[in-house]
């Protein structure tokens, strides 16, 4: 439940929201997402958290990060750490939980309602602390994927759980087709 006069802040765990939307078969239209929550209350801030690979010449997330930055989102990024696992596979680690938690705690005295876009159970203590400070907390994720993308303890702690799949018509768009390389086009044309 939202009230028109309440001060809202959005905290988007980028990789978590991306994974949840992908599991449901759609992409997020961030312009529509921002407009939807501006309609629901007085949106003070919309934070987006993501780790970036700094050493790659081209990061597939860079255009999104730039677009969000220029379109009213407060971007919080840090370099991702690369490592090789025990099977020799290249892995990337970029946890933004601490940054999101610190920002939410700092903003808590200035907002009435925080909307957390994440299903990560590690945020349960944050939600508890925000509630003790009088802030209502809604969590956006999904239980409709297999396995569910939200930790049960986080869903139970939130004042309001918003099923991401129910926002599909409001903030979703069909998934983009993967880009086809020019070489593939030339081969198919022969």
mmCIF file of C-alpha atoms in Angstrom:
data_model
loop_
_atom_site.group_PDB
_atom_site.id
_atom_site.type_symbol
_atom_site.label_atom_id
_atom_site.label_comp_id
_atom_site.label_asym_id
_atom_site.label_seq_id
_atom_site.Cartn_x
_atom_site.Cartn_y
_atom_site.Cartn_z
ATOM 1 C CA UNK A 1 0.000 0.000 0.000
ATOM 2 C CA UNK A 2 1.224 3.457 -0.932
ATOM 3 C CA UNK A 3 0.055 6.913 0.132
ATOM 4 C CA UNK A 4 0.260 9.834 -2.328
ATOM 5 C CA UNK A 5 1.906 12.193 0.185
ATOM 6 C CA UNK A 6 4.554 9.789 1.506
ATOM 7 C CA UNK A 7 8.230 10.329 0.744
ATOM 8 C CA UNK A 8 9.581 7.325 -1.176
ATOM 9 C CA UNK A 9 13.038 6.030 -1.972
ATOM 10 C CA UNK A 10 13.854 3.106 -4.273
ATOM 11 C CA UNK A 11 16.827 0.849 -3.613
ATOM 12 C CA UNK A 12 17.519 -1.401 -6.598
ATOM 13 C CA UNK A 13 19.915 -4.335 -6.280
ATOM 14 C CA UNK A 14 20.704 -4.361 -10.012
ATOM 15 C CA UNK A 15 21.932 -7.922 -10.446
ATOM 16 C CA UNK A 16 19.159 -9.340 -8.251
ATOM 17 C CA UNK A 17 16.385 -7.481 -10.090
ATOM 18 C CA UNK A 18 17.871 -8.442 -13.471
ATOM 19 C CA UNK A 19 17.965 -12.137 -12.473
ATOM 20 C CA UNK A 20 14.370 -12.057 -11.175
ATOM 21 C CA UNK A 21 13.015 -10.367 -14.318
ATOM 22 C CA UNK A 22 15.002 -12.738 -16.546
ATOM 23 C CA UNK A 23 13.591 -15.746 -14.649
ATOM 24 C CA UNK A 24 10.095 -14.378 -15.382
ATOM 25 C CA UNK A 25 10.919 -13.791 -19.066
ATOM 26 C CA UNK A 26 10.884 -10.004 -19.354
ATOM 27 C CA UNK A 27 13.169 -6.977 -19.144
ATOM 28 C CA UNK A 28 12.679 -3.942 -16.929
ATOM 29 C CA UNK A 29 11.887 -0.591 -18.544
ATOM 30 C CA UNK A 30 13.534 1.708 -15.987
ATOM 31 C CA UNK A 31 11.836 4.829 -17.304
ATOM 32 C CA UNK A 32 8.447 3.204 -16.675
ATOM 33 C CA UNK A 33 9.611 1.908 -13.287
ATOM 34 C CA UNK A 34 10.579 5.404 -12.155
ATOM 35 C CA UNK A 35 7.320 6.887 -13.486
ATOM 36 C CA UNK A 36 5.255 4.223 -11.704
ATOM 37 C CA UNK A 37 6.765 4.982 -8.311
ATOM 38 C CA UNK A 38 6.576 8.745 -8.895
ATOM 39 C CA UNK A 39 2.857 8.153 -9.387
ATOM 40 C CA UNK A 40 2.622 6.164 -6.130
ATOM 41 C CA UNK A 41 4.202 8.839 -3.888
ATOM 42 C CA UNK A 42 6.788 11.625 -3.645
ATOM 43 C CA UNK A 43 9.873 9.917 -5.045
ATOM 44 C CA UNK A 44 12.953 11.471 -3.417
ATOM 45 C CA UNK A 45 15.621 9.100 -4.755
ATOM 46 C CA UNK A 46 15.977 6.034 -6.936
ATOM 47 C CA UNK A 47 19.272 4.256 -6.205
ATOM 48 C CA UNK A 48 20.671 1.582 -8.534
ATOM 49 C CA UNK A 49 23.519 -0.637 -7.295
ATOM 50 C CA UNK A 50 25.810 -2.663 -9.527
ATOM 51 C CA UNK A 51 29.384 -3.859 -9.768
ATOM 52 C CA UNK A 52 31.264 -3.184 -13.009
ATOM 53 C CA UNK A 53 34.104 -5.025 -14.698
ATOM 54 C CA UNK A 54 36.698 -2.283 -15.024
ATOM 55 C CA UNK A 55 39.260 -4.093 -17.168
ATOM 56 C CA UNK A 56 36.928 -5.047 -20.047
ATOM 57 C CA UNK A 57 37.034 -2.826 -23.130
ATOM 58 C CA UNK A 58 33.252 -3.045 -23.377
ATOM 59 C CA UNK A 59 30.902 -3.878 -20.532
ATOM 60 C CA UNK A 60 27.390 -4.933 -21.609
ATOM 61 C CA UNK A 61 25.955 -3.101 -18.598
ATOM 62 C CA UNK A 62 27.744 0.220 -19.293
ATOM 63 C CA UNK A 63 25.015 1.644 -21.628
ATOM 64 C CA UNK A 64 22.367 0.904 -18.963
ATOM 65 C CA UNK A 65 24.471 2.493 -16.209
ATOM 66 C CA UNK A 66 25.009 5.616 -18.332
ATOM 67 C CA UNK A 67 21.317 5.848 -19.273
ATOM 68 C CA UNK A 68 20.180 5.463 -15.648
ATOM 69 C CA UNK A 69 22.682 8.095 -14.514
ATOM 70 C CA UNK A 70 21.372 10.625 -17.050
ATOM 71 C CA UNK A 71 17.712 9.821 -16.326
ATOM 72 C CA UNK A 72 17.236 10.483 -12.647
ATOM 73 C CA UNK A 73 18.766 7.452 -10.950
ATOM 74 C CA UNK A 74 21.517 7.728 -8.361
ATOM 75 C CA UNK A 75 24.134 5.232 -9.499
ATOM 76 C CA UNK A 76 26.241 3.388 -6.947
ATOM 77 C CA UNK A 77 28.931 1.261 -8.555
ATOM 78 C CA UNK A 78 32.188 -0.382 -7.637
ATOM 79 C CA UNK A 79 34.689 -2.517 -9.503
ATOM 80 C CA UNK A 80 33.827 -6.209 -9.636
ATOM 81 C CA UNK A 81 36.464 -8.670 -8.523
ATOM 82 C CA UNK A 82 37.469 -11.427 -10.932
ATOM 83 C CA UNK A 83 38.769 -14.792 -9.800
ATOM 84 C CA UNK A 84 39.161 -18.358 -11.023
ATOM 85 C CA UNK A 85 37.226 -21.057 -9.167
ATOM 86 C CA UNK A 86 38.479 -24.558 -8.285
ATOM 87 C CA UNK A 87 37.329 -25.909 -11.676
ATOM 88 C CA UNK A 88 39.291 -23.226 -13.519
ATOM 89 C CA UNK A 89 36.216 -21.194 -14.501
ATOM 90 C CA UNK A 90 36.384 -17.393 -14.561
ATOM 91 C CA UNK A 91 34.018 -15.932 -11.953
ATOM 92 C CA UNK A 92 33.007 -12.375 -11.112
ATOM 93 C CA UNK A 93 32.102 -11.177 -7.630
ATOM 94 C CA UNK A 94 30.559 -7.804 -6.926
ATOM 95 C CA UNK A 95 28.407 -7.619 -3.805
ATOM 96 C CA UNK A 96 26.779 -4.230 -3.189
ATOM 97 C CA UNK A 97 24.873 -5.127 0.015
ATOM 98 C CA UNK A 98 26.939 -2.901 2.342
ATOM 99 C CA UNK A 99 26.643 0.156 0.100
ATOM 100 C CA UNK A 100 22.874 -0.295 -0.216
ATOM 101 C CA UNK A 101 22.479 -0.805 3.543
ATOM 102 C CA UNK A 102 24.530 2.265 4.476
ATOM 103 C CA UNK A 103 22.605 4.485 2.038
ATOM 104 C CA UNK A 104 19.238 3.196 3.289
ATOM 105 C CA UNK A 105 20.210 3.823 6.935
ATOM 106 C CA UNK A 106 21.398 7.352 6.088
ATOM 107 C CA UNK A 107 18.208 8.210 4.207
ATOM 108 C CA UNK A 108 15.799 6.593 6.717
ATOM 109 C CA UNK A 109 15.129 9.796 8.759
ATOM 110 C CA UNK A 110 14.053 11.604 5.557
ATOM 111 C CA UNK A 111 11.639 9.057 4.066
ATOM 112 C CA UNK A 112 8.355 7.406 4.990
ATOM 113 C CA UNK A 113 8.608 4.362 2.726
ATOM 114 C CA UNK A 114 11.508 2.460 1.167
ATOM 115 C CA UNK A 115 11.010 0.089 -1.756
ATOM 116 C CA UNK A 116 13.739 -2.552 -1.929
ATOM 117 C CA UNK A 117 14.144 -4.353 -5.256
ATOM 118 C CA UNK A 118 15.898 -7.507 -4.081
ATOM 119 C CA UNK A 119 15.111 -10.951 -2.765
ATOM 120 C CA UNK A 120 18.382 -11.319 -0.861
ATOM 121 C CA UNK A 121 17.741 -12.615 2.660
ATOM 122 C CA UNK A 122 20.842 -10.747 3.869
ATOM 123 C CA UNK A 123 18.658 -7.605 3.839
ATOM 124 C CA UNK A 124 16.324 -8.872 6.606
ATOM 125 C CA UNK A 125 18.287 -7.064 9.400
ATOM 126 C CA UNK A 126 18.203 -3.848 7.325
ATOM 127 C CA UNK A 127 14.419 -4.115 6.930
ATOM 128 C CA UNK A 128 14.048 -4.715 10.691
ATOM 129 C CA UNK A 129 16.171 -1.649 11.509
ATOM 130 C CA UNK A 130 14.301 0.585 9.055
ATOM 131 C CA UNK A 131 10.980 -0.548 10.542
ATOM 132 C CA UNK A 132 12.211 0.263 14.082
ATOM 133 C CA UNK A 133 12.904 3.785 12.784
ATOM 134 C CA UNK A 134 9.312 4.122 11.581
ATOM 135 C CA UNK A 135 9.983 3.518 7.889
ATOM 136 C CA UNK A 136 7.632 1.242 5.978
ATOM 137 C CA UNK A 137 9.435 -1.218 3.708
ATOM 138 C CA UNK A 138 8.086 -2.858 0.566
ATOM 139 C CA UNK A 139 10.130 -5.573 -1.120
ATOM 140 C CA UNK A 140 9.868 -6.280 -4.850
ATOM 141 C CA UNK A 141 10.919 -9.726 -6.064
ATOM 142 C CA UNK A 142 9.242 -12.955 -7.171
ATOM 143 C CA UNK A 143 7.998 -16.226 -5.762
ATOM 144 C CA UNK A 144 6.813 -17.308 -9.230
ATOM 145 C CA UNK A 145 10.214 -18.457 -10.479
ATOM 146 C CA UNK A 146 11.764 -21.850 -9.801
ATOM 147 C CA UNK A 147 13.347 -21.569 -7.331
ATOM 148 C CA UNK A 148 11.712 -18.424 -5.877
ATOM 149 C CA UNK A 149 14.038 -15.395 -6.111
ATOM 150 C CA UNK A 150 13.070 -14.030 -2.683
ATOM 151 C CA UNK A 151 14.203 -15.404 0.650
ATOM 152 C CA UNK A 152 11.198 -16.385 2.736
ATOM 153 C CA UNK A 153 12.508 -14.522 5.812
ATOM 154 C CA UNK A 154 12.809 -11.264 3.836
ATOM 155 C CA UNK A 155 9.310 -11.610 2.394
ATOM 156 C CA UNK A 156 7.858 -12.223 5.867
ATOM 157 C CA UNK A 157 9.716 -9.257 7.406
ATOM 158 C CA UNK A 158 8.624 -6.715 4.793
ATOM 159 C CA UNK A 159 5.563 -4.575 5.440
ATOM 160 C CA UNK A 160 4.501 -5.300 1.885
ATOM 161 C CA UNK A 161 5.670 -7.849 -0.674
ATOM 162 C CA UNK A 162 5.209 -6.808 -4.307
ATOM 163 C CA UNK A 163 5.299 -9.673 -6.791
ATOM 164 C CA UNK A 164 7.510 -8.546 -9.684
ATOM 165 C CA UNK A 165 5.427 -10.571 -12.143
ATOM 166 C CA UNK A 166 2.391 -8.421 -11.231
ATOM 167 C CA UNK A 167 4.353 -5.306 -12.264
ATOM 168 C CA UNK A 168 5.162 -6.801 -15.693
ATOM 169 C CA UNK A 169 2.394 -4.868 -17.495
ATOM 170 C CA UNK A 170 3.460 -1.589 -15.845
ATOM 171 C CA UNK A 171 7.286 -1.693 -15.907
ATOM 172 C CA UNK A 172 8.134 -4.583 -18.233
ATOM 173 C CA UNK A 173 9.086 -4.888 -21.861
ATOM 174 C CA UNK A 174 9.833 -7.959 -23.977
ATOM 175 C CA UNK A 175 13.403 -9.258 -23.658
ATOM 176 C CA UNK A 176 15.791 -7.925 -26.256
ATOM 177 C CA UNK A 177 16.993 -10.256 -28.925
ATOM 178 C CA UNK A 178 20.735 -10.916 -28.692
ATOM 179 C CA UNK A 179 22.728 -8.820 -31.136
ATOM 180 C CA UNK A 180 23.625 -10.639 -34.317
ATOM 181 C CA UNK A 181 27.206 -10.146 -35.425
ATOM 182 C CA UNK A 182 27.828 -9.032 -39.019
ATOM 183 C CA UNK A 183 29.720 -12.259 -39.734
ATOM 184 C CA UNK A 184 26.587 -14.245 -38.857
ATOM 185 C CA UNK A 185 24.513 -12.198 -41.290
ATOM 186 C CA UNK A 186 27.025 -12.732 -44.097
ATOM 187 C CA UNK A 187 27.121 -16.491 -43.491
ATOM 188 C CA UNK A 188 23.318 -16.763 -43.463
ATOM 189 C CA UNK A 189 23.003 -14.703 -46.647
ATOM 190 C CA UNK A 190 25.163 -17.114 -48.691
#
